[in-house]
Coordinates of C-alpha atoms in Angstrom, one line a residue:
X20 CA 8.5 -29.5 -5.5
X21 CA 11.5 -27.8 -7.2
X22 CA 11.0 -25.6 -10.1
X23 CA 13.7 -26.9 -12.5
X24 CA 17.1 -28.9 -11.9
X25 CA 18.9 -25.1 -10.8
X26 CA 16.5 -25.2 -8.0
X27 CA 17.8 -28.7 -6.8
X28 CA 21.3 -28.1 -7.0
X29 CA 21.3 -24.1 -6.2
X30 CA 23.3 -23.1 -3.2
X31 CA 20.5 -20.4 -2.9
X32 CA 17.4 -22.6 -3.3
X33 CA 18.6 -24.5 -0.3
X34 CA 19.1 -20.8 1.8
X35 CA 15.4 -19.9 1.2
X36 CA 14.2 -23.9 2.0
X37 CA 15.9 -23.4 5.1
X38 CA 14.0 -20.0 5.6
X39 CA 11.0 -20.9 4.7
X40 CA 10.9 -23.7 7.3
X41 CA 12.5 -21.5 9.8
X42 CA 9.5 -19.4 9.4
X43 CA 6.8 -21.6 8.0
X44 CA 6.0 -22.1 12.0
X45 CA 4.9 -18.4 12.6
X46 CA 1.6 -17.9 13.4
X47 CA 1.3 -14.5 14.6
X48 CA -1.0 -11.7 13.1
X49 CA -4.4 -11.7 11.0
X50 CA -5.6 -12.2 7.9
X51 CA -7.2 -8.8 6.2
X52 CA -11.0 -10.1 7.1
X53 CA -12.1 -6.2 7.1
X54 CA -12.4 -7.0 3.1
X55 CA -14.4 -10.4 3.0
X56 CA -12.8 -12.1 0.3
X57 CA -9.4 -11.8 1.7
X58 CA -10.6 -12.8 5.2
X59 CA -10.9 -16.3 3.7
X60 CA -7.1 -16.7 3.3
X61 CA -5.6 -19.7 4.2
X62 CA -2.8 -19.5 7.2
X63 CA -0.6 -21.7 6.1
X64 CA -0.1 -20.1 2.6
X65 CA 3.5 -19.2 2.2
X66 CA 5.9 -18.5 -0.7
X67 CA 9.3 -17.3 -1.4
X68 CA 10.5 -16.4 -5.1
X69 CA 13.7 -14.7 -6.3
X70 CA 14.2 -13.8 -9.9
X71 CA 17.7 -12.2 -10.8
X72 CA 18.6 -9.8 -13.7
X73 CA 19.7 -13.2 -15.9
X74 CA 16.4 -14.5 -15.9
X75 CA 17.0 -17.2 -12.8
X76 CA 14.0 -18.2 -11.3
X77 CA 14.6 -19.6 -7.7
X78 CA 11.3 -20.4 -5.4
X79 CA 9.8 -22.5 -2.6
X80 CA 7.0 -23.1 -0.6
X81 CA 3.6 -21.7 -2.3
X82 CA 4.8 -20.0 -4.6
X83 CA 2.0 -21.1 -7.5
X84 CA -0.8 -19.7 -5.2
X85 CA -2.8 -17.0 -6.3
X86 CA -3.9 -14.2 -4.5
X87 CA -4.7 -10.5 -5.2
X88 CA -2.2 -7.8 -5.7
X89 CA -3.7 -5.3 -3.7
X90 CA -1.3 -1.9 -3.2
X91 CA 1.5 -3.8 -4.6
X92 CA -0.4 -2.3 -7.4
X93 CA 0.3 1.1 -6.6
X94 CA 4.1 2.0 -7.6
X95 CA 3.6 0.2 -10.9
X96 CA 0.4 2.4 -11.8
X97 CA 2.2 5.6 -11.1
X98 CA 5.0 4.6 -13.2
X99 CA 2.2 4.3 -15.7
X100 CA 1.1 7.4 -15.2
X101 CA 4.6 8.8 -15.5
X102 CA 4.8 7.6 -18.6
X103 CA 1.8 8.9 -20.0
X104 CA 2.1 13.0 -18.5
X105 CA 5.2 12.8 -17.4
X106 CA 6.8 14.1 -13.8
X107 CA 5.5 17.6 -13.4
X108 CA 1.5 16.7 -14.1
X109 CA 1.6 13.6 -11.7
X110 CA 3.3 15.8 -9.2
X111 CA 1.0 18.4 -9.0
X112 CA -1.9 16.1 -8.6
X113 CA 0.7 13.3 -5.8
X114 CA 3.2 14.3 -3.6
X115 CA 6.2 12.5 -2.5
X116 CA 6.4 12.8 0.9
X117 CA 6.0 9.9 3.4
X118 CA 3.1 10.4 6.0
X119 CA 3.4 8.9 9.1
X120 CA -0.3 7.9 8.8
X121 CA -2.2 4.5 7.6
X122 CA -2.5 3.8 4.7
X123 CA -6.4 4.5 4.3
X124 CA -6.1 7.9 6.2
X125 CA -8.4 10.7 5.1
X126 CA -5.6 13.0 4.9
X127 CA -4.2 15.4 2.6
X128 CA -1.1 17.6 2.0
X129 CA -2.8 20.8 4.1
X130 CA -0.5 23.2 1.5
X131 CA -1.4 21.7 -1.8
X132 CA -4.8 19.9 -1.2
X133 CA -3.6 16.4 -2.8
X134 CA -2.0 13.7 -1.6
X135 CA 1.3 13.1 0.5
X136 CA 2.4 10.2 -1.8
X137 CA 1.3 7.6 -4.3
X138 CA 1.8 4.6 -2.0
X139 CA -1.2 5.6 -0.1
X140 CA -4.9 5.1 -0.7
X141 CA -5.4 8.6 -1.6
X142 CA -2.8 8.8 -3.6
X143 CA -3.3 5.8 -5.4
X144 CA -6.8 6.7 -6.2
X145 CA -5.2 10.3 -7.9
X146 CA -3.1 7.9 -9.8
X147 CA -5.5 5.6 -11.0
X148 CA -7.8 8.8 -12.2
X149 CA -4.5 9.9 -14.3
X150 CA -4.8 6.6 -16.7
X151 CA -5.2 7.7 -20.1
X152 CA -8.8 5.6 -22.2
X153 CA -11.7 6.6 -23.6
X154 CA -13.8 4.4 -21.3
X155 CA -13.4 2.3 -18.2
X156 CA -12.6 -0.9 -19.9
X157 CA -9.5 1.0 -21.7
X158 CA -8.3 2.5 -18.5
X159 CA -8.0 -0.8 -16.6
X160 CA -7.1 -2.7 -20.3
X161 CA -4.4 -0.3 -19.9
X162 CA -3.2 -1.8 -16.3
X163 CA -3.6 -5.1 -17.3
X164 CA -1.3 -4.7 -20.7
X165 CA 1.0 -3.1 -18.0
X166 CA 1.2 -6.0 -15.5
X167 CA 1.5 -8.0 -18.7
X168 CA 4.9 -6.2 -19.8
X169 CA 6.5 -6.9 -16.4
X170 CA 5.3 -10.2 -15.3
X171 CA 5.1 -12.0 -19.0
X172 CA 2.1 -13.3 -18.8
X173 CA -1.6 -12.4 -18.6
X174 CA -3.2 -11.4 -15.6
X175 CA -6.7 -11.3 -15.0
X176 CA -9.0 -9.6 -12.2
X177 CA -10.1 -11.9 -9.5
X178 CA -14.0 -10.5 -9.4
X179 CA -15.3 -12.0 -6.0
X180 CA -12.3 -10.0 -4.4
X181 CA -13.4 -6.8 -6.5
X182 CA -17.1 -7.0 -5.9
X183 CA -16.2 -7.9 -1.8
X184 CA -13.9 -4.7 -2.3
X185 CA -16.4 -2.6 -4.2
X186 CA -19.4 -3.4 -1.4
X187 CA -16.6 -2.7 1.4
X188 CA -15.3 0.6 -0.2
X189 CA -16.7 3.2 2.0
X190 CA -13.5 5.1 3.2
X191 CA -12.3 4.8 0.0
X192 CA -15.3 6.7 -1.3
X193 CA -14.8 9.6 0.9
X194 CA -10.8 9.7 0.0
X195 CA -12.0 9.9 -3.7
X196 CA -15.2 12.4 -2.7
X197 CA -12.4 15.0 -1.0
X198 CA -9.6 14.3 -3.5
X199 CA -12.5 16.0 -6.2
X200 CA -13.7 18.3 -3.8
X201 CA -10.3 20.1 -4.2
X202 CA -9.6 19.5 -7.6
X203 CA -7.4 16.4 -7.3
X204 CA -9.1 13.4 -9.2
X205 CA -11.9 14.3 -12.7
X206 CA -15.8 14.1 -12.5
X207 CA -15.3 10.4 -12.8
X208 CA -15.1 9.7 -9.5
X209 CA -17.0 6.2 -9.3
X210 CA -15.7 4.8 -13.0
X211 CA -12.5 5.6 -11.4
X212 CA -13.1 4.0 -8.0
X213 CA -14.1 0.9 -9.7
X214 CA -11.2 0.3 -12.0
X215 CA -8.8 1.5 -8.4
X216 CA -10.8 -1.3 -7.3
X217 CA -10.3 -3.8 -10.1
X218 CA -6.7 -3.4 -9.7
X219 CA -6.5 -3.9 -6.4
X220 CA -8.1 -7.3 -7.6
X221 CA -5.6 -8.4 -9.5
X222 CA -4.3 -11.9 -9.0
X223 CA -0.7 -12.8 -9.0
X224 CA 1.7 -15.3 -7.3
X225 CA 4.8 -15.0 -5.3
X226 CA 7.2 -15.5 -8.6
X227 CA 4.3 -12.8 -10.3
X228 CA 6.0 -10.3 -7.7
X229 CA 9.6 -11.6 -8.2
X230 CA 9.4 -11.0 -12.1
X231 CA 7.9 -7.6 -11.5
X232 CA 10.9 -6.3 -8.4
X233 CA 13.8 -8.0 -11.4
X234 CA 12.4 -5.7 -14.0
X235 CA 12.7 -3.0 -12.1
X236 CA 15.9 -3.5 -10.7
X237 CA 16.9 -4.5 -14.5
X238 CA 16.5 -0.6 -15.3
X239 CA 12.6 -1.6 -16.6
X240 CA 13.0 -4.7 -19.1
X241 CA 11.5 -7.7 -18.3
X242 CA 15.1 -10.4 -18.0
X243 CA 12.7 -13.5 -19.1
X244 CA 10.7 -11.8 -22.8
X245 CA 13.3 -9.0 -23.1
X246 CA 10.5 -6.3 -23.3
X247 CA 10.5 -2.8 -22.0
X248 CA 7.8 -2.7 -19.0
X249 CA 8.5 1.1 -18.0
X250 CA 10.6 3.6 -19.4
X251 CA 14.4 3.3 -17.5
X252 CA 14.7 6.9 -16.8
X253 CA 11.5 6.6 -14.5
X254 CA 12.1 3.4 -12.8
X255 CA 14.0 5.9 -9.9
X256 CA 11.2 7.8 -9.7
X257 CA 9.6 4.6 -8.8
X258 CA 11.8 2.7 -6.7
X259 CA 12.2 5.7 -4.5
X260 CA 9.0 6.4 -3.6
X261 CA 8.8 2.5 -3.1
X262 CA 12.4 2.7 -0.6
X263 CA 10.6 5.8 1.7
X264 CA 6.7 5.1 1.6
X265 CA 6.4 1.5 0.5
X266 CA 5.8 -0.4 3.5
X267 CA 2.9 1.7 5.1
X268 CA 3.5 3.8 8.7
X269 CA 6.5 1.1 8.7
X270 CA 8.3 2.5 5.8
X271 CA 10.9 4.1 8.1
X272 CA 11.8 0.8 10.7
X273 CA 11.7 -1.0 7.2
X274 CA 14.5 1.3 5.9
X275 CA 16.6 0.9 8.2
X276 CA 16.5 -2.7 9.0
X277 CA 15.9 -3.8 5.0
X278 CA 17.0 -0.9 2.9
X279 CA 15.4 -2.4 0.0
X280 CA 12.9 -0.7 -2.2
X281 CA 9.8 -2.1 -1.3
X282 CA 5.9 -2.8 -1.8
X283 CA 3.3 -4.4 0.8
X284 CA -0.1 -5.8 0.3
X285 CA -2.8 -6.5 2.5
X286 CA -3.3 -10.1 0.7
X287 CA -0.3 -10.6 2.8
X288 CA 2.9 -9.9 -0.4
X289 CA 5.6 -7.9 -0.8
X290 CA 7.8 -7.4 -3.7
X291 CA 11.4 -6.2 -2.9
X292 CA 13.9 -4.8 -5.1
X293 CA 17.6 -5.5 -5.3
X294 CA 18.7 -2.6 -8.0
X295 CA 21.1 -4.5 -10.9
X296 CA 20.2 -7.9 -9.1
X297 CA 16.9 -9.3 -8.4
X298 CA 13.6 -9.0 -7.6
X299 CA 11.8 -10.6 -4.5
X300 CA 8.6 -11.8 -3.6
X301 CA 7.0 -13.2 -0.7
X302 CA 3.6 -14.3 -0.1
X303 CA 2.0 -14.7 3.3
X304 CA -1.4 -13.7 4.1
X305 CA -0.9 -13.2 8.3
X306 CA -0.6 -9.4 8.8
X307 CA 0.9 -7.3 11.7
X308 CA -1.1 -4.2 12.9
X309 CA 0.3 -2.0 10.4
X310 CA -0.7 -4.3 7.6
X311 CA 2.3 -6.2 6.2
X312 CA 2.9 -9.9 6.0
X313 CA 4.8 -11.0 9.0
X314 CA 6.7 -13.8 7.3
X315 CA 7.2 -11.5 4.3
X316 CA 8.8 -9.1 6.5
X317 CA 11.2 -11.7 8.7
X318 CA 12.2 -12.9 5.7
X319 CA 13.7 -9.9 3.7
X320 CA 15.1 -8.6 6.8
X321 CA 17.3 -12.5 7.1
X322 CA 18.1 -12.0 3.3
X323 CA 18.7 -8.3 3.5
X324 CA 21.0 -9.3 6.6
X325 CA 22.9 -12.6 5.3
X326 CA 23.7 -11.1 1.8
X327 CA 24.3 -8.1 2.2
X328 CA 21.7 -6.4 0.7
X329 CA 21.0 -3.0 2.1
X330 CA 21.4 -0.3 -0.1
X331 CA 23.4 1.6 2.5
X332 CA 25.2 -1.6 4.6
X333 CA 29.2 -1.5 5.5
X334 CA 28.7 -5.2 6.9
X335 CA 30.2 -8.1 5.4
X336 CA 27.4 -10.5 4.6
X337 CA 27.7 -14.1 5.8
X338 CA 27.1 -14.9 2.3
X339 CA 27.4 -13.7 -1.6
X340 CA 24.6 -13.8 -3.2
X341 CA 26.0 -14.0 -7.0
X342 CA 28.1 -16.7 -5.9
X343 CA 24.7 -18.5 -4.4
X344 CA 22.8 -17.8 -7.5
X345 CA 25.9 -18.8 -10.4
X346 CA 27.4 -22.1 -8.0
X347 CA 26.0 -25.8 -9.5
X348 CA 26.8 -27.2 -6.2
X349 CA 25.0 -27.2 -2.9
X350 CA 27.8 -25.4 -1.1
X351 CA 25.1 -23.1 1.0
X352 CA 23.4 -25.5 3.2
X353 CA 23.4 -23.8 6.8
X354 CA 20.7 -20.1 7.4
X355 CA 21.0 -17.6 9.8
X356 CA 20.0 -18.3 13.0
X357 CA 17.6 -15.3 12.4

């Protein structure tokens, strides 16, 4: 069902309905059954949101369906941890290079014993051990108030996914066991596995992700409650390592057939972000082999492609995307033929 009367009569509401049956078909890839609780995933499950730098909220499909957050969690956390120590501490404890590896590899930068980047596991775990709290409740408190700040609501942890993840966290154990072995992460090494855990657990929906990808691209403030989410001198820092380690061992292909800033899940989201103009999210729980949503992925390379959107494109788009977002008339009826 349609959202509000915009979604009705908006030339780009009828762009992503088209879309989303386009690729509502797909059936290719796997669910992420290596963690239980995500292995039970419906197939079907597919949701589209856009939310612009006004505040307009445009969405289809399943877009009220929760699921967990996953590493979509990651480049908000080290914005977070930016805030709190600022760039030279994170840096010496999280690189910024992309790796070429998966995202769970047991790898570390060979000259500087931490890891390549904060968009992978190791790196996220260094992040997560950065979060300021006098106890384990404050540290992931402190997420949660966060997630608050950019989505506008609350967000809770979905605890079957956390204790599936928690009994299923072996690799992650030994990424956290090396990472203190060379000095990288504290002496807390399970308190902070369990709150990396937790907030990998959080649950969110499609327009969840949306919100968060407009805040960013609207230099950190939230466009709906107005409220500073991150400090706009270090939303760069995130939405770059986002645009060249984002997307896993695809982060390069995604570059240059997207060229969006971007954030993958193994729950099957991603959150995209157009800077100055929106944020997109896209929920679909069937993964390729490198771990991203298939339909998530066909669909931000049709949007990237029809409007225009990659950061570095010289092509005219086959459509303008502030005139499908402003006109109160169904003029964009027809999609890509993919």
């Amino acid at each position: 069902m349609p959202n509000s009367l915009q979604d009705i009569i908006s030339p780009l509401h009828n762009y992503l309905m088209a879309l989303y049956q386009k690729y509502q078909s797909l059936k290719e890839g796997k669910v992420a059954d290596y963690i239980p609780e995500l292995g039970r995933a419906d197939t079907d499950w597919f949701g589209i949101s856009i939310v612009n730098t006004d505040g307009q909220i445009y969405q289809v499909g399943d877009y009220q369906q929760s699921f967990t957050i996953q590493s979509i969690s990651k480049p908000f956390v080290y914005g977070l941890a930016l805030e709190n120590y600022g760039r030279e501490t994170v840096l010496n404890r999280v690189g910024l290079e992309p790796t070429g590896e998966a995202f769970n590899s047991i790898v570390l930068d060979a000259k500087n014993n931490r890891p390549c980047n904060p968009m992978v596991n190791a790196g996220a775990i260094a992040t997560t051990d950065l979060l300021t709290g006098e106890d384990s409740g404050a540290r992931l408190q402190q997420i949660l108030k966060m997630f608050h700040l950019y989505t506008g609501r609350r967000l809770d942890v979905d605890i079957p996914v956390f204790l599936s993840e928690k009994a299923t966290g072996s690799r992650n154990r030994a990424i956290a066991y090396l990472m203190h072995n060379s000095g990288m992460i504290s002496d807390r090494v399970e308190e902070t596995l369990n709150i990396y855990f937790q907030q990998c657990s959080i649950s969110v929906t499609c327009n969840d992700l949306a919100m968060m990808g407009a805040t960013l691209a609207n230099k950190g403030k939230n466009p709906i409650t107005g409220e500073q989410a991150i400090k706009s001198h270090y939303v760069q820092d995130v939405l770059s390592l986002m645009h060249t380690c984002g997307m896993y061992d695809f982060a390069g292909e995604w570059a240059y057939r997207v060229g969006l800033p971007a954030k993958s899940g193994v729950s099957g989201g991603i959150v995209a972000v157009v800077p100055g103009k929106c944020g997109i999210g896209i929920f679909s729980p069937l993964l390729d082999a490198k771990g991203n949503s298939i339909r998530a992925v066909k669909v931000c390379e049709e949007l990237a492609k029809d409007f225009g959107l990659h950061l570095y494109g010289a092509v005219e788009p086959t459509y303008d995307l502030a005139f499908s977002m402003q006109q109160p008339y169904p003029f964009l009826t027809a999609t890509s033929s993919g």
